Coordinates of C-alpha atoms in Angstrom, one line a residue:
X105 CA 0.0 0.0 0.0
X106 CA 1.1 3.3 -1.0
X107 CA 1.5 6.0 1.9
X108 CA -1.1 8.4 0.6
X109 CA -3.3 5.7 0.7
X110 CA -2.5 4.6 3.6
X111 CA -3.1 7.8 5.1
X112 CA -6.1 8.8 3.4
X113 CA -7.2 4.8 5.0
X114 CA -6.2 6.4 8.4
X115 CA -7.9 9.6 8.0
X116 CA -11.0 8.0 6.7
X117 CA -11.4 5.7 9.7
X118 CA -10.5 8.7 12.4
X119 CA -13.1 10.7 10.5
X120 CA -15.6 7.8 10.8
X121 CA -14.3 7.0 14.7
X122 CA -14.7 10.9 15.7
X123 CA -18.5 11.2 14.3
X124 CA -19.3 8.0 16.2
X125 CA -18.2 9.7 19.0
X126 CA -20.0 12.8 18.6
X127 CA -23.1 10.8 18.0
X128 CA -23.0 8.9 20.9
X129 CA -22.3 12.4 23.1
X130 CA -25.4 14.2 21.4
X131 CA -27.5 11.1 21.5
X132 CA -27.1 11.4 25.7
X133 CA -27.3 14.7 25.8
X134 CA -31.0 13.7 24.1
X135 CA -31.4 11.2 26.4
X136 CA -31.4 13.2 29.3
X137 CA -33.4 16.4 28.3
X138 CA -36.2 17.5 30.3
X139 CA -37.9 18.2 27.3
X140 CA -39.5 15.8 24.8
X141 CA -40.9 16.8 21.4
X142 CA -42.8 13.5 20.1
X143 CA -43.5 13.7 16.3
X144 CA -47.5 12.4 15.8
X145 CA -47.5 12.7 11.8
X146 CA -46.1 15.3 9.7
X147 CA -48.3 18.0 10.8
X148 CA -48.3 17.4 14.5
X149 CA -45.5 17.9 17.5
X150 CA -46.4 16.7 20.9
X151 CA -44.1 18.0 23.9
X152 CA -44.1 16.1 27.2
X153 CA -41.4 17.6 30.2
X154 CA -39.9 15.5 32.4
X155 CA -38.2 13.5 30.5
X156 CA -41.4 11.8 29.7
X157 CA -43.2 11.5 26.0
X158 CA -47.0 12.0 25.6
X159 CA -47.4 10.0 22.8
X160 CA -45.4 7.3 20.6
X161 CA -43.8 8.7 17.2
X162 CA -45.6 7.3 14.6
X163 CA -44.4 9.5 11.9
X164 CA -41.5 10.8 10.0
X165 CA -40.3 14.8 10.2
X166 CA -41.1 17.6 8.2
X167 CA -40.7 21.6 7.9
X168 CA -43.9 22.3 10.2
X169 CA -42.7 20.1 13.0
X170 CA -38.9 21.5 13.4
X171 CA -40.9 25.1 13.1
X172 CA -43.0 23.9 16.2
X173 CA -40.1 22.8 17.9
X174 CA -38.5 25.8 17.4
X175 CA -41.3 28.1 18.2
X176 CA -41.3 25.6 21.4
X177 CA -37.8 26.5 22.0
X178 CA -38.1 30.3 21.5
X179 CA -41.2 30.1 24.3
X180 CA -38.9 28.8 26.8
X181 CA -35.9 31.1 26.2
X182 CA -33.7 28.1 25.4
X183 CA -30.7 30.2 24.1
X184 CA -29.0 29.4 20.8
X185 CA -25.9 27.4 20.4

């Protein structure tokens, strides 16, 4: 093996290692929210607090929920990143 490819084989994996990572970090950074925003169907957001959903997610994500969650945020003051 040639030593660009070799290093673009290293690089690739780090790159693939490092968003596993940051996955993982966000995902229990999800996990442990007092807030819950459940998505009902395309046109409907449920929030629960607590930690605790109201309903179970039975469909997939669209414009009109991430607007509701962010109208949602923007109610409670949670600041921007």
């Amino acid at each position: 093996m040639r030593t660009s490819q070799f290093r673009n084989t290293i690089k690739t994996v780090l790159q693939n290692d490092m968003r596993v990572v940051l996955d993982s970090a966000a995902a229990a950074q999800f996990y442990t929210n007092d807030y819950i925003a459940t998505i009902t169907n395309t046109a409907t957001t449920t929030f629960g607090s607590a930690g605790t959903a109201l309903a179970t997610s039975t469909g997939n994500m669209s414009d009109k929920n991430v607007r509701d969650i962010v109208d949602r945020m923007k109610t409670l003051l949670i600041p921007r990143p």
